[in-house]
XYZ file of C-alpha atoms in Angstrom:
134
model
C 190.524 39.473 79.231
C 190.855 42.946 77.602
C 194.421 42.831 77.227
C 193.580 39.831 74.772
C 191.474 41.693 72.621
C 192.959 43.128 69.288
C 193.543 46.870 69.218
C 190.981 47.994 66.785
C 192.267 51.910 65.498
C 189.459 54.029 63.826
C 191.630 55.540 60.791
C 190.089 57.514 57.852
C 187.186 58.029 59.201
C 185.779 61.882 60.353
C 182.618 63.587 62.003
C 182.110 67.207 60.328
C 180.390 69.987 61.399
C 179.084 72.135 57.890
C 177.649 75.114 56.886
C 174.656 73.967 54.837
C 172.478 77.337 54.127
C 173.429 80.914 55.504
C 170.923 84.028 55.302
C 170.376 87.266 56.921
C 168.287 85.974 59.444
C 169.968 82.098 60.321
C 172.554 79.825 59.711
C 172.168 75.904 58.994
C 174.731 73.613 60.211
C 174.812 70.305 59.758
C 176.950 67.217 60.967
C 178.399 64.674 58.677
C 179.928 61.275 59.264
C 182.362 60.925 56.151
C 184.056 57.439 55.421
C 187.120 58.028 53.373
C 187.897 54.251 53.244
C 188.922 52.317 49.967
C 185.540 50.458 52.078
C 182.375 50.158 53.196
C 181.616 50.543 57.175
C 178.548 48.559 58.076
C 176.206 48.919 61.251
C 177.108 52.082 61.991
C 175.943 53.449 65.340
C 176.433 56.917 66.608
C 175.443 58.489 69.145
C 175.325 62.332 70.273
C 174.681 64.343 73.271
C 176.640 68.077 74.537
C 177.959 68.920 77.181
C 179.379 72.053 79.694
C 178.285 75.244 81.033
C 175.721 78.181 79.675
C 175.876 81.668 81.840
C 177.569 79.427 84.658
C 175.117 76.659 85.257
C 175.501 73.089 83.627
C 174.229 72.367 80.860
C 173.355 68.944 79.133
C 171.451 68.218 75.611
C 170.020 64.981 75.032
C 171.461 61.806 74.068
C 170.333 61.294 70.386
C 170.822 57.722 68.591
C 171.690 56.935 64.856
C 171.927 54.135 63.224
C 172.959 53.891 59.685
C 173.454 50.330 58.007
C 176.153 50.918 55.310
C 178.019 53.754 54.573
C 179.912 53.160 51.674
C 183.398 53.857 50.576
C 184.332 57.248 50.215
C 181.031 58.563 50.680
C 179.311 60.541 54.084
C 176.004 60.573 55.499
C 174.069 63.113 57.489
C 173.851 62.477 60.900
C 171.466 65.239 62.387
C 171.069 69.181 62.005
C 173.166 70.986 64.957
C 172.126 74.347 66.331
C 174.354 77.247 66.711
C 173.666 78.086 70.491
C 175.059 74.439 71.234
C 178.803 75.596 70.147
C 179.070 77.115 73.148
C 179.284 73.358 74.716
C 181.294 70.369 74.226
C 179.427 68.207 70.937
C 180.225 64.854 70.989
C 179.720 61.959 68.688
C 180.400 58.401 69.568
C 181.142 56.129 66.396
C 181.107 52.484 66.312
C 180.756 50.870 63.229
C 181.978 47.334 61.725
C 184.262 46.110 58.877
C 183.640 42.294 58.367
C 183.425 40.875 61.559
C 185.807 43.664 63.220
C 184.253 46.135 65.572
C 185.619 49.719 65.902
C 184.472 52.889 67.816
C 186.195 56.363 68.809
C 184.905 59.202 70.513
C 184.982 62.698 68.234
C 184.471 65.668 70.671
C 184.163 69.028 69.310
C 185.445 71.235 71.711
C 183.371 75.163 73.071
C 183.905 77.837 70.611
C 186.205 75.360 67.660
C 183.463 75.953 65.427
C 184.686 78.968 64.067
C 185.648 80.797 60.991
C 189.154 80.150 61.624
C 188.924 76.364 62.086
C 187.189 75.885 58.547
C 188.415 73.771 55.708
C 186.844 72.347 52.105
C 185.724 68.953 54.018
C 186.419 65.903 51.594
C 183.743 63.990 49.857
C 181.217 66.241 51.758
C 182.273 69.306 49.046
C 180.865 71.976 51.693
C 183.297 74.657 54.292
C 183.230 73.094 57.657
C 185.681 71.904 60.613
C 186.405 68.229 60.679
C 187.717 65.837 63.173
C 189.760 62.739 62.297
């Protein structure tokens, strides 16, 4: 029954949303998945999809898969390049990922308009200005 299975928490673990390249004509944004374990996570799936509503009409991206077999301790990966028009919508990123034979997952949802100047921090490990979720 589900009240019999352990209550797996997702701690120190974040999805990022970074400035990668700015110039006159564009921005580049990219989201990270940063472990800041003393471990490695292992099978590591995420998945990604927005959400909301664009000049008053509904608006859906699609679903997008990763899969990334280890992600080591204190370390981050890339997960995929996000455009600027989507901040407008809800982004988010599903997480489940393994330690041993433990299974964990958590849902990160950045919220319309929170990626914004004010919202910005250094993000850890990742080195680069961005807004993080933990």
């Amino acid at each position: 029954m589900i009240k019999d299975l352990p209550e797996n928490k997702v701690k120190d673990i974040a999805i990022a949303v970074a400035l990668e390249k700015e110039s006159a004509e564009s921005k580049i944004w990219y989201v990270y998945l940063i472990n800041l374990k003393n471990e490695p996570i292992e099978n590591v799936l995420i998945t990604s999809r927005g959400y909301g509503e664009k000049d008053g009409k509904p608006v859906k991206t699609s679903t997008l898969r990763h899969m990334f077999p280890v992600v080591g301790q204190r370390a981050f990966k890339v997960i995929e390049p996000i455009d600027e028009q989507t901040f407008g919508l809800n982004n988010e990123y599903w997480l489940s990922y393994y330690i041993g034979k433990n299974i964990y997952d958590k849902k990160f949802i950045f919220l319309p308009e929170s990626i914004v100047d004010v919202n910005f921090i250094r993000l850890p490990v990742v080195n680069k200005v961005g807004v993080m979720i933990l």
